[in-house]
Tab-separated table of C-alpha atoms and ligand atoms in Angstrom:
chain	number	residue	atom	x	y	z
V	1	MET	CA	33.383	-7.540	-15.609
V	2	SER	CA	31.011	-9.724	-17.642
V	3	ILE	CA	27.372	-10.086	-16.662
V	4	ALA	CA	28.034	-13.676	-15.503
V	5	GLU	CA	30.992	-12.608	-13.313
V	6	THR	CA	28.897	-9.823	-11.771
V	7	GLU	CA	26.118	-12.266	-10.943
V	8	ILE	CA	28.506	-14.898	-9.534
V	9	LYS	CA	30.174	-12.268	-7.309
V	10	LYS	CA	26.822	-11.608	-5.627
V	11	PHE	CA	26.844	-15.139	-4.184
V	12	GLU	CA	30.523	-15.529	-3.247
V	13	ASN	CA	29.907	-15.158	0.509
V	14	GLY	CA	28.149	-18.504	0.721
V	15	ASN	CA	30.893	-20.392	-1.152
V	16	CYS	CA	32.151	-22.544	1.736
V	17	ALA	CA	33.526	-26.111	1.587
V	18	GLU	CA	30.107	-27.701	2.162
V	19	ASN	CA	28.580	-25.685	-0.678
V	20	LYS	CA	31.372	-26.498	-3.187
V	21	VAL	CA	29.330	-28.687	-5.535
V	22	PHE	CA	26.320	-26.377	-5.248
V	23	TYR	CA	28.473	-23.446	-6.391
V	24	GLN	CA	29.928	-25.558	-9.191
V	25	ALA	CA	26.395	-26.229	-10.488
V	26	MET	CA	25.296	-22.627	-9.985
V	27	GLU	CA	28.315	-21.130	-11.771
V	28	GLU	CA	27.803	-23.377	-14.775
V	29	VAL	CA	24.215	-22.200	-15.077
V	30	ILE	CA	25.088	-18.516	-14.672
V	31	TYR	CA	27.788	-18.641	-17.388
V	32	SER	CA	25.371	-20.464	-19.707
V	33	ILE	CA	22.460	-18.067	-19.291
V	34	ALA	CA	24.499	-14.879	-19.759
V	35	PRO	CA	23.174	-14.427	-23.345
V	36	LEU	CA	19.598	-14.615	-22.038
V	37	LEU	CA	20.285	-12.100	-19.243
V	38	GLU	CA	21.886	-9.771	-21.789
V	39	SER	CA	19.004	-10.063	-24.242
V	40	ASP	CA	16.208	-9.467	-21.734
V	41	GLU	CA	16.529	-7.164	-18.723
V	42	LYS	CA	13.426	-8.471	-16.997
V	43	TYR	CA	15.291	-11.438	-15.495
V	44	GLN	CA	17.565	-9.077	-13.568
V	45	GLU	CA	14.799	-6.617	-12.839
V	46	TYR	CA	12.798	-9.393	-11.134
V	47	ALA	CA	15.950	-10.666	-9.337
V	48	ILE	CA	15.289	-14.156	-10.668
V	49	LEU	CA	18.794	-15.516	-10.024
V	50	GLU	CA	18.890	-14.172	-6.466
V	51	ARG	CA	15.533	-15.862	-5.814
V	52	LEU	CA	16.283	-19.092	-7.684
V	53	VAL	CA	19.528	-20.003	-5.916
V	54	VAL	CA	17.935	-19.854	-2.449
V	55	PRO	CA	15.700	-22.832	-1.597
V	56	ASP	CA	12.137	-22.060	-0.489
V	57	ARG	CA	13.034	-23.996	2.677
V	58	VAL	CA	15.543	-26.523	3.980
V	59	ILE	CA	14.128	-28.985	6.498
V	60	LYS	CA	16.748	-30.684	8.662
V	61	PHE	CA	15.820	-33.316	11.231
V	62	LYS	CA	17.143	-35.975	13.579
V	63	VAL	CA	16.522	-39.634	12.737
V	64	THR	CA	16.908	-42.084	15.634
V	65	TRP	CA	16.513	-45.825	15.189
V	66	LEU	CA	17.474	-49.117	16.831
V	67	ASP	CA	19.998	-51.364	15.079
V	68	ASP	CA	19.921	-55.186	15.210
V	69	ASN	CA	21.998	-55.130	18.413
V	70	ASN	CA	19.400	-52.863	20.037
V	71	LYS	CA	21.880	-50.008	19.982
V	72	ILE	CA	20.471	-46.531	19.330
V	73	GLN	CA	21.728	-44.942	16.113
V	74	VAL	CA	21.393	-41.263	15.208
V	75	ASN	CA	21.443	-39.838	11.677
V	76	THR	CA	20.552	-36.514	10.084
V	77	GLY	CA	17.741	-36.250	7.535
V	78	PHE	CA	17.022	-33.410	5.094
V	79	ARG	CA	14.459	-32.231	2.604
V	80	VAL	CA	15.352	-29.252	0.437
V	81	GLN	CA	12.166	-27.780	-1.071
V	82	PHE	CA	13.792	-25.641	-3.696
V	83	ASN	CA	11.269	-24.190	-6.105
V	84	ASN	CA	7.614	-24.933	-6.925
V	85	ALA	CA	6.948	-22.366	-9.650
V	86	LEU	CA	5.976	-25.085	-12.136
V	87	GLY	CA	4.377	-27.692	-9.854
V	88	PRO	CA	4.830	-29.609	-6.572
V	89	TYR	CA	8.428	-30.034	-5.358
V	90	LYS	CA	9.794	-33.205	-6.939
V	91	GLY	CA	13.147	-34.934	-6.566
V	92	GLY	CA	14.810	-37.978	-5.076
V	93	LEU	CA	16.048	-39.012	-1.650
V	94	ARG	CA	19.701	-40.034	-1.304
V	95	PHE	CA	20.920	-42.271	1.524
V	96	HIS	CA	24.725	-42.112	1.585
V	97	PRO	CA	27.305	-41.215	4.263
V	98	THR	CA	28.448	-38.187	2.214
V	99	VAL	CA	25.005	-36.532	2.237
V	100	ASN	CA	24.982	-32.986	3.617
V	101	GLU	CA	23.028	-29.806	2.966
V	102	GLY	CA	25.423	-28.595	0.243
V	103	ILE	CA	25.144	-31.789	-1.828
V	104	LEU	CA	21.358	-31.725	-1.553
V	105	LYS	CA	21.255	-28.050	-2.557
V	106	PHE	CA	23.326	-28.874	-5.646
V	107	LEU	CA	21.032	-31.779	-6.531
V	108	GLY	CA	17.865	-29.790	-5.770
V	109	PHE	CA	19.005	-26.821	-7.853
V	110	GLU	CA	19.759	-29.080	-10.820
V	111	GLN	CA	16.424	-30.795	-10.294
V	112	ILE	CA	14.419	-27.555	-10.724
V	113	LEU	CA	15.939	-27.051	-14.161
V	114	LYS	CA	15.832	-30.717	-15.179
V	115	ASN	CA	12.156	-30.969	-14.253
V	116	ALA	CA	11.410	-27.806	-16.222
V	117	LEU	CA	13.041	-29.318	-19.305
V	118	THR	CA	10.637	-32.274	-19.291
V	119	GLY	CA	7.785	-29.845	-20.007
V	120	LEU	CA	5.811	-31.525	-17.183
V	121	PRO	CA	4.169	-29.668	-14.239
V	122	ILE	CA	6.770	-30.365	-11.548
V	123	GLY	CA	8.954	-28.176	-9.344
V	124	GLY	CA	12.334	-29.120	-7.862
V	125	GLY	CA	13.527	-30.543	-4.556
V	126	LYS	CA	15.866	-33.141	-3.103
V	127	GLY	CA	16.420	-34.879	0.206
V	128	GLY	CA	18.094	-37.713	2.003
V	129	ALA	CA	20.191	-38.679	4.972
V	130	ASP	CA	23.778	-39.507	5.922
V	131	PHE	CA	22.632	-43.098	6.511
V	132	ASP	CA	24.551	-45.872	4.700
V	133	PRO	CA	22.276	-48.776	3.696
V	134	LYS	CA	25.392	-50.800	2.770
V	135	GLY	CA	25.979	-53.670	5.175
V	136	LYS	CA	22.680	-53.085	7.005
V	137	SER	CA	20.095	-55.850	7.373
V	138	ASP	CA	16.656	-55.473	5.754
V	139	PHE	CA	15.210	-54.875	9.213
V	140	GLU	CA	17.689	-52.097	9.927
V	141	VAL	CA	16.882	-50.427	6.602
V	142	MET	CA	13.169	-50.773	7.416
V	143	LYS	CA	13.604	-49.251	10.881
V	144	PHE	CA	15.644	-46.385	9.501
V	145	CYS	CA	13.081	-45.673	6.740
V	146	SER	CA	10.220	-45.697	9.282
V	147	ALA	CA	12.064	-43.272	11.567
V	148	PHE	CA	12.944	-41.025	8.607
V	149	MET	CA	9.308	-40.901	7.447
V	150	THR	CA	8.030	-40.204	10.987
V	151	GLU	CA	9.464	-36.715	10.517
V	152	LEU	CA	9.323	-36.270	6.725
V	153	HIS	CA	5.584	-37.008	6.397
V	154	LYS	CA	4.763	-33.587	7.901
V	155	TYR	CA	6.189	-31.803	4.894
V	156	ILE	CA	5.136	-33.891	1.870
V	157	GLY	CA	1.946	-34.681	-0.057
V	158	PRO	CA	0.829	-35.476	-3.629
V	159	ARG	CA	0.286	-31.779	-4.374
V	160	ILE	CA	3.000	-30.449	-2.081
V	161	ASP	CA	6.201	-32.450	-2.444
V	162	VAL	CA	6.642	-35.895	-3.977
V	163	PRO	CA	10.026	-37.535	-3.213
V	164	ALA	CA	11.496	-40.475	-5.160
V	165	GLY	CA	14.681	-42.608	-5.088
V	166	ASP	CA	18.311	-41.723	-5.754
V	167	ILE	CA	21.637	-43.261	-4.650
V	168	GLY	CA	20.937	-45.771	-1.868
V	169	VAL	CA	17.158	-45.465	-2.231
V	170	GLY	CA	15.580	-48.035	-4.537
V	171	GLY	CA	12.309	-50.006	-4.573
V	172	ARG	CA	12.979	-51.591	-1.167
V	173	GLU	CA	13.502	-48.256	0.606
V	174	ILE	CA	10.593	-46.559	-1.209
V	175	GLY	CA	8.366	-49.469	-0.120
V	176	TYR	CA	9.300	-49.049	3.552
V	177	LEU	CA	8.938	-45.249	3.368
V	178	PHE	CA	5.534	-45.534	1.686
V	179	GLY	CA	4.373	-48.111	4.253
V	180	GLU	CA	5.222	-45.783	7.122
V	181	TYR	CA	3.582	-42.753	5.459
V	182	LYS	CA	0.409	-44.808	4.969
V	183	LYS	CA	0.436	-45.940	8.586
V	184	ILE	CA	0.821	-42.412	9.962
V	185	THR	CA	-1.663	-40.690	7.662
V	186	SER	CA	-4.118	-43.549	6.910
V	187	SER	CA	-3.959	-42.342	3.334
V	188	PHE	CA	-3.052	-44.382	0.261
V	189	GLU	CA	-1.928	-41.649	-2.112
V	190	GLY	CA	0.808	-40.938	-4.620
V	191	VAL	CA	3.147	-39.264	-2.167
V	192	LEU	CA	6.292	-41.074	-3.349
V	193	THR	CA	7.279	-42.269	-6.802
V	194	GLY	CA	9.416	-45.255	-7.674
V	195	LYS	CA	6.999	-47.523	-5.772
V	196	PRO	CA	7.000	-51.197	-6.709
V	197	PHE	CA	4.368	-51.848	-9.419
V	198	PHE	CA	2.022	-53.958	-7.301
V	199	PHE	CA	1.173	-51.060	-4.978
V	200	GLY	CA	0.990	-48.092	-7.264
V	201	GLY	CA	4.319	-47.820	-9.054
V	202	SER	CA	4.563	-47.152	-12.769
V	203	LEU	CA	5.851	-49.798	-15.101
V	204	MET	CA	9.275	-48.758	-16.429
V	205	ARG	CA	10.200	-46.402	-13.573
V	206	PRO	CA	13.307	-48.459	-12.697
V	207	GLU	CA	14.395	-48.491	-16.353
V	208	ALA	CA	13.492	-44.875	-17.111
V	209	THR	CA	16.701	-42.940	-16.364
V	210	GLY	CA	19.057	-45.381	-18.087
V	211	TYR	CA	16.778	-45.981	-21.083
V	212	GLY	CA	16.087	-42.242	-21.334
V	213	ALA	CA	19.815	-41.423	-21.467
V	214	VAL	CA	20.214	-43.786	-24.420
V	215	TYR	CA	17.135	-42.354	-26.213
V	216	PHE	CA	18.562	-38.858	-25.719
V	217	THR	CA	21.934	-39.950	-27.142
V	218	GLU	CA	20.339	-41.533	-30.215
V	219	THR	CA	18.462	-38.292	-30.965
V	220	MET	CA	21.523	-36.118	-30.344
V	221	LEU	CA	23.730	-38.259	-32.616
V	222	GLU	CA	21.120	-38.124	-35.367
V	223	MET	CA	20.736	-34.335	-35.087
V	224	GLU	CA	24.523	-33.897	-35.140
V	225	GLY	CA	24.888	-36.110	-38.243
V	226	LYS	CA	26.877	-38.834	-36.461
V	227	GLU	CA	26.663	-42.615	-36.879
V	228	THR	CA	24.159	-44.498	-34.692
V	229	LEU	CA	25.134	-46.526	-31.615
V	230	GLU	CA	24.433	-49.855	-33.334
V	231	GLY	CA	27.531	-52.067	-33.293
V	232	LYS	CA	29.533	-49.432	-31.375
V	233	VAL	CA	31.618	-50.010	-28.247
V	234	CYS	CA	30.293	-48.000	-25.292
V	235	THR	CA	31.714	-47.478	-21.813
V	236	VAL	CA	29.430	-47.081	-18.809
V	237	SER	CA	30.328	-46.254	-15.202
V	238	GLY	CA	28.276	-47.285	-12.179
V	239	ALA	CA	26.488	-50.539	-11.493
V	240	GLY	CA	23.329	-49.171	-9.911
V	241	ASN	CA	19.886	-48.358	-11.213
V	242	VAL	CA	20.939	-45.903	-13.918
V	243	ALA	CA	23.991	-47.824	-15.173
V	244	LEU	CA	22.263	-51.223	-15.313
V	245	HIS	CA	19.416	-49.882	-17.421
V	246	ALA	CA	21.669	-47.829	-19.688
V	247	ILE	CA	23.600	-51.050	-20.347
V	248	GLU	CA	20.328	-52.934	-20.940
V	249	LYS	CA	19.017	-50.414	-23.485
V	250	LEU	CA	22.403	-50.216	-25.237
V	251	GLN	CA	22.278	-53.983	-25.659
V	252	HIS	CA	18.665	-53.784	-26.978
V	253	ILE	CA	19.741	-51.430	-29.760
V	254	GLY	CA	22.790	-53.495	-30.722
V	255	ALA	CA	25.539	-51.428	-29.082
V	256	ILE	CA	28.309	-53.155	-27.100
V	257	PRO	CA	28.648	-51.817	-23.524
V	258	VAL	CA	31.949	-53.192	-22.228
V	259	THR	CA	32.342	-51.704	-18.737
V	260	CYS	CA	30.711	-51.024	-15.394
V	261	THR	CA	32.122	-49.723	-12.114
V	262	ASP	CA	31.359	-49.556	-8.419
V	263	SER	CA	33.052	-47.550	-5.693
V	264	LYS	CA	35.875	-50.144	-5.459
V	265	GLY	CA	36.728	-50.893	-9.089
V	266	THR	CA	35.992	-51.341	-12.792
V	267	ILE	CA	35.013	-54.360	-14.872
V	268	TYR	CA	36.153	-54.372	-18.503
V	269	ASP	CA	34.650	-57.196	-20.521
V	270	ALA	CA	35.642	-56.692	-24.167
V	271	ARG	CA	32.959	-59.122	-25.413
V	272	GLY	CA	30.228	-57.053	-23.789
V	273	VAL	CA	29.011	-56.956	-20.186
V	274	ASP	CA	27.091	-60.031	-18.950
V	275	LEU	CA	24.032	-58.126	-17.710
V	276	ASP	CA	22.288	-61.087	-16.009
V	277	LEU	CA	25.388	-61.724	-13.941
V	278	LEU	CA	25.768	-58.028	-13.149
V	279	LYS	CA	22.142	-57.779	-11.980
V	280	ASP	CA	22.612	-60.869	-9.835
V	281	ILE	CA	25.727	-59.397	-8.184
V	282	LYS	CA	24.350	-55.904	-7.635
V	283	LEU	CA	20.563	-56.220	-7.361
V	284	ASN	CA	20.133	-59.655	-5.759
V	285	ARG	CA	23.261	-59.965	-3.663
V	286	ARG	CA	24.458	-56.337	-3.260
V	287	ALA	CA	27.994	-57.721	-3.596
V	288	SER	CA	31.288	-56.413	-5.024
V	289	LEU	CA	31.951	-56.252	-8.765
V	290	GLN	CA	35.070	-58.315	-8.174
V	291	GLU	CA	32.796	-61.390	-8.195
V	292	TYR	CA	32.253	-60.837	-11.942
V	293	ILE	CA	35.676	-62.259	-12.821
V	294	GLU	CA	35.016	-65.436	-10.834
V	295	VAL	CA	32.468	-66.288	-13.567
V	296	HIS	CA	34.281	-64.529	-16.440
V	297	PRO	CA	38.031	-64.834	-15.773
V	298	GLU	CA	38.745	-63.451	-19.272
V	299	ALA	CA	37.290	-60.063	-18.203
V	300	LYS	CA	39.502	-57.568	-16.345
V	301	TYR	CA	38.913	-56.157	-12.856
V	302	ILE	CA	40.829	-52.959	-12.128
V	303	SER	CA	40.628	-51.735	-8.531
V	304	VAL	CA	40.527	-47.965	-7.859
V	305	GLU	CA	43.894	-48.142	-6.064
V	306	GLU	CA	45.577	-49.341	-9.287
V	307	TYR	CA	44.839	-46.039	-10.988
V	308	PRO	CA	46.637	-42.697	-10.522
V	309	GLU	CA	44.898	-39.941	-8.519
V	310	GLY	CA	42.429	-37.977	-10.647
V	311	ALA	CA	42.054	-40.623	-13.355
V	312	HIS	CA	39.650	-43.539	-13.688
V	313	ALA	CA	40.235	-46.815	-15.530
V	314	VAL	CA	36.786	-46.816	-17.111
V	315	TRP	CA	37.514	-43.651	-19.134
V	316	ASP	CA	40.815	-45.010	-20.435
V	317	ILE	CA	39.097	-47.655	-22.549
V	318	PRO	CA	38.526	-46.696	-26.201
V	319	CYS	CA	34.845	-46.239	-27.034
V	320	TYR	CA	32.461	-44.511	-29.432
V	321	ALA	CA	30.125	-43.304	-26.675
V	322	ALA	CA	30.701	-42.869	-22.931
V	323	PHE	CA	27.968	-42.915	-20.273
V	324	PRO	CA	29.058	-41.739	-16.790
V	325	CYS	CA	26.239	-43.112	-14.592
V	326	ALA	CA	27.719	-43.379	-11.060
V	327	THR	CA	28.147	-40.115	-9.154
V	328	GLN	CA	29.206	-36.435	-9.243
V	329	ASN	CA	32.690	-35.404	-10.454
V	330	GLU	CA	33.658	-38.951	-11.452
V	331	LEU	CA	34.960	-37.856	-14.886
V	332	THR	CA	37.900	-35.437	-14.604
V	333	ASP	CA	39.850	-33.430	-17.191
V	334	ILE	CA	42.460	-36.227	-17.271
V	335	ASP	CA	39.676	-38.701	-18.059
V	336	ALA	CA	38.287	-36.336	-20.712
V	337	GLN	CA	41.702	-36.154	-22.398
V	338	ASN	CA	41.962	-39.951	-22.387
V	339	LEU	CA	38.506	-40.289	-23.956
V	340	ILE	CA	39.273	-37.635	-26.590
V	341	VAL	CA	42.644	-39.178	-27.525
V	342	ASN	CA	40.896	-42.536	-27.868
V	343	GLY	CA	38.359	-41.059	-30.323
V	344	VAL	CA	35.161	-40.724	-28.291
V	345	VAL	CA	32.268	-39.244	-30.317
V	346	SER	CA	29.668	-38.668	-27.623
V	347	VAL	CA	29.469	-38.388	-23.837
V	348	THR	CA	26.111	-38.678	-22.050
V	349	GLU	CA	25.709	-37.864	-18.363
V	350	GLY	CA	23.457	-40.492	-16.768
V	351	ALA	CA	24.530	-39.461	-13.253
V	352	ASN	CA	24.067	-35.931	-11.868
V	353	MET	CA	27.053	-33.682	-12.718
V	354	PRO	CA	29.508	-36.577	-13.226
V	355	SER	CA	31.891	-34.450	-15.342
V	356	THR	CA	34.040	-31.721	-13.808
V	357	PRO	CA	33.786	-28.225	-15.380
V	358	LYS	CA	37.238	-28.643	-16.992
V	359	ALA	CA	36.212	-31.986	-18.502
V	360	ILE	CA	33.068	-30.394	-19.964
V	361	ASN	CA	35.104	-27.554	-21.493
V	362	ASP	CA	37.458	-30.097	-23.071
V	363	PHE	CA	34.562	-31.999	-24.627
V	364	LEU	CA	32.932	-28.834	-25.943
V	365	SER	CA	36.144	-27.398	-27.350
V	366	HIS	CA	36.850	-30.693	-29.154
V	367	LYS	CA	33.298	-30.719	-30.594
V	368	ILE	CA	32.411	-33.951	-28.824
V	369	CYS	CA	28.619	-34.402	-28.650
V	370	PHE	CA	28.048	-33.760	-24.955
V	371	ALA	CA	24.676	-34.471	-23.303
V	372	PRO	CA	24.476	-32.775	-19.876
V	373	ALA	CA	22.743	-34.517	-16.969
V	374	LYS	CA	19.843	-32.144	-16.567
V	375	ALA	CA	18.702	-33.022	-20.076
V	376	ALA	CA	19.998	-36.567	-20.581
V	377	ASN	CA	18.926	-38.123	-17.271
V	378	ALA	CA	15.502	-36.444	-17.094
V	379	GLY	CA	13.826	-39.730	-18.109
V	380	GLY	CA	13.599	-40.831	-14.480
V	381	VAL	CA	11.701	-37.806	-13.302
V	382	ALA	CA	9.524	-37.838	-16.431
V	383	VAL	CA	8.315	-41.360	-15.630
V	384	SER	CA	7.928	-40.328	-11.983
V	385	GLU	CA	5.500	-37.672	-13.181
V	386	PHE	CA	3.735	-40.354	-15.269
V	387	GLU	CA	3.444	-42.346	-12.017
V	388	MET	CA	1.857	-39.311	-10.299
V	389	ALA	CA	-0.629	-38.983	-13.187
V	390	GLN	CA	-1.525	-42.700	-12.990
V	391	ASN	CA	-1.948	-42.527	-9.190
V	392	ALA	CA	-4.145	-39.431	-9.412
V	393	SER	CA	-6.441	-41.008	-12.021
V	394	MET	CA	-6.315	-44.524	-10.507
V	395	ILE	CA	-5.400	-46.133	-13.842
V	396	ARG	CA	-2.355	-48.112	-14.994
V	397	TRP	CA	-0.502	-47.658	-18.242
V	398	SER	CA	1.150	-50.551	-20.124
V	399	PHE	CA	4.942	-50.904	-20.357
V	400	GLU	CA	4.737	-50.059	-24.073
V	401	LYS	CA	2.737	-46.884	-23.436
V	402	VAL	CA	5.175	-45.619	-20.795
V	403	ASP	CA	8.168	-46.518	-22.975
V	404	GLU	CA	6.676	-44.704	-25.953
V	405	LYS	CA	5.935	-41.586	-23.861
V	406	LEU	CA	9.444	-41.697	-22.356
V	407	LYS	CA	11.069	-41.943	-25.780
V	408	LEU	CA	8.992	-39.051	-27.082
V	409	THR	CA	9.815	-36.936	-24.012
V	410	MET	CA	13.558	-37.548	-24.410
V	411	GLN	CA	13.425	-36.745	-28.125
V	412	GLN	CA	11.519	-33.528	-27.395
V	413	ILE	CA	14.019	-32.490	-24.711
V	414	ALA	CA	16.956	-33.112	-27.056
V	415	LYS	CA	15.323	-31.094	-29.830
V	416	ARG	CA	14.311	-28.223	-27.499
V	417	VAL	CA	17.851	-28.038	-26.126
V	418	ALA	CA	19.464	-28.089	-29.582
V	419	LEU	CA	17.068	-25.456	-30.898
V	420	THR	CA	17.588	-23.143	-27.916
V	421	ALA	CA	21.370	-23.413	-28.326
V	422	LYS	CA	20.983	-22.410	-31.982
V	423	ASP	CA	18.650	-19.506	-31.126
V	424	TYR	CA	21.192	-18.094	-28.654
V	425	GLY	CA	24.187	-18.433	-30.997
V	426	VAL	CA	25.821	-21.487	-29.407
V	427	GLU	CA	24.768	-24.197	-31.860
V	428	GLY	CA	25.787	-27.712	-30.801
V	429	ASN	CA	26.344	-26.661	-27.167
V	430	TYR	CA	23.774	-28.755	-25.295
V	431	VAL	CA	24.998	-27.458	-21.914
V	432	ASP	CA	24.057	-23.859	-22.693
V	433	GLY	CA	20.939	-24.968	-24.576
V	434	ALA	CA	19.674	-26.957	-21.568
V	435	ASN	CA	20.481	-24.235	-19.056
V	436	ILE	CA	18.880	-21.440	-21.067
V	437	ALA	CA	15.724	-23.381	-22.010
V	438	SER	CA	15.087	-24.572	-18.460
V	439	PHE	CA	15.984	-21.306	-16.696
V	440	LYS	CA	13.688	-19.346	-19.002
V	441	LYS	CA	10.748	-21.653	-18.295
V	442	VAL	CA	11.107	-21.417	-14.507
V	443	ALA	CA	11.915	-17.691	-14.579
V	444	ASP	CA	8.879	-16.842	-16.721
V	445	ALA	CA	6.628	-18.740	-14.293
V	446	MET	CA	8.198	-16.932	-11.318
V	447	ILE	CA	7.606	-13.566	-12.974
V	448	ALA	CA	3.996	-14.465	-13.802
V	449	GLU	CA	3.359	-15.591	-10.205
V	450	GLY	CA	4.726	-12.398	-8.623
V	451	ILE	CA	7.207	-12.183	-5.803
K	1	LIG	P1	22.591	-46.433	-7.179
K	1	LIG	O1	22.744	-46.276	-5.724
K	1	LIG	O2	21.612	-47.424	-7.697
K	1	LIG	O3	24.006	-46.755	-7.864
K	1	LIG	C1	25.114	-45.915	-7.774
K	1	LIG	C2	26.282	-46.670	-8.365
K	1	LIG	O4	27.393	-45.812	-8.471
K	1	LIG	C3	26.715	-47.849	-7.489
K	1	LIG	O5	27.120	-48.910	-8.310
K	1	LIG	C4	27.893	-47.275	-6.699
K	1	LIG	O6	28.851	-48.224	-6.305
K	1	LIG	C5	28.489	-46.375	-7.766
K	1	LIG	N1	29.268	-45.327	-7.131
K	1	LIG	C6	28.900	-44.512	-6.131
K	1	LIG	N2	29.900	-43.686	-5.812
K	1	LIG	C7	30.906	-44.006	-6.637
K	1	LIG	C8	32.212	-43.518	-6.809
K	1	LIG	N3	32.674	-42.521	-6.046
K	1	LIG	N4	32.994	-44.071	-7.772
K	1	LIG	C9	32.528	-45.081	-8.545
K	1	LIG	N5	31.295	-45.579	-8.409
K	1	LIG	C10	30.505	-45.056	-7.484
K	1	LIG	O7	22.271	-44.969	-7.749
K	1	LIG	P2	21.553	-44.560	-9.115
K	1	LIG	O8	21.990	-45.469	-10.203
K	1	LIG	O9	20.107	-44.388	-8.846
K	1	LIG	O10	22.141	-43.087	-9.330
K	1	LIG	C11	23.382	-42.868	-9.988
K	1	LIG	C12	23.472	-41.408	-10.394
K	1	LIG	O11	22.373	-41.066	-11.228
K	1	LIG	C13	23.434	-40.400	-9.237
K	1	LIG	O12	24.216	-39.288	-9.603
K	1	LIG	C14	21.968	-39.992	-9.194
K	1	LIG	O13	21.788	-38.733	-8.594
K	1	LIG	C15	21.663	-39.946	-10.685
K	1	LIG	N6	20.256	-40.050	-11.050
K	1	LIG	C16	19.511	-41.146	-10.686
K	1	LIG	C17	18.201	-41.239	-11.086
K	1	LIG	C18	17.391	-42.459	-10.829
K	1	LIG	O14	16.309	-42.569	-11.421
K	1	LIG	N7	17.836	-43.409	-10.037
K	1	LIG	C19	17.546	-40.138	-11.824
K	1	LIG	C20	18.450	-39.081	-12.241
K	1	LIG	C21	19.733	-39.040	-11.817
K	1	LIG	P3	28.675	-49.158	-4.987
K	1	LIG	O15	27.765	-50.272	-5.462
K	1	LIG	O16	30.040	-49.581	-4.617
K	1	LIG	O17	28.024	-48.263	-3.963
């Protein structure tokens, strides 16, 4: 039995349906770091894996709130404080009906390693609730956020745990959460990131994850001797924070993003996505993508029902570079085959774990440049840490300064990942490079801090 198989076997008891995605993330990391475990016994001696895969604590709480019909609603809230070896727990809050402990453990585990890769002093955590902001009034969202923070505030703080946004939690929700925290504690402090700029947010936080994914891709393509993105057709999934800003940055650098998706369907606009219209539909009106073709009837709308099980229209469109930016496991092995047959050169994960393990293997075995989420979408958390630094020192940085620091951070991550892969004999494999580099950083801190 290989060292990776032996390690994975140790955790098989907890592999239940709810923990499926957590195990998927954990297994990927264990297979990747096998060369490190083989080369240095101390990681096993100090039981680093056994300690790393168990969160420091999981806080689970009831959230009760009154809807607009004065009916009492009950949801479940969570905060998974996973690991603070490198700094305060840091990671987003997700409000979505699918949220459960297993999904948050997967996201929190990935977050520890992603945050380590940025080189910044932040640990990993994640949280959220099974609340669906879709279709709720602003007042209902406000009441839910207040009720959620009534419990969460006991466990967070600028040097303890600093949550941010994720799916379903944007500037509006962060504003309501921050307002409630301030009311309860009478303290105006950097306890949440992703705040609107006029009360303590950093410029560029909304753009950071999407822009960062494009900066990472540019560096990776250059290091791998491939052509730049300029003038190239790109496909993007999602129509939320990450996707919109990936599309925006691709347009800035002269690439041609031609797609976006939401949970109901895909837009394919061969002349390039109309970003102003897309922002109006999704940010201003929170409406369906189907409205896009009312303004651009020459574009195509493909609903999810029109596509066979296990495949997605967006990945069947020929492109030079693909950017999955919606959600986990949205790019399957069937999608990977379609992309490969159509000549894709690079795939960058803007979302967390959007590609299935089989899809990733297909990309790697076909020598497609593949940028894994924990490296490629670290721009968001990097700018969140810049927001913490600005809050702590009570100064504001310009858009240009944050953008420059973000670009540099993404370039450094890409180079560190590529170099680590080379050092451990898997040159060009950014998945293994990212997992080894980040695991080593956290593990060395854990060893230095004792048990
Ligand atoms: P948003 O809530 O802003 O947007 C998510 C988008 O994905 C929406 O357009 C949503 O569609 C779509 N979507 C959700 N589920 C599906 C699905 N099953 N199939 C197709 N589309 C779907 O979230 P973000 O943009 O913030 O986050 C997207 C991903 O990026 C997540 O994996 C998140 O964890 C990750 N991420 C986000 C960061 C950030 O800074 N925001 C940082 C790092 C990672 P609909 O409009 O119909 O709901």
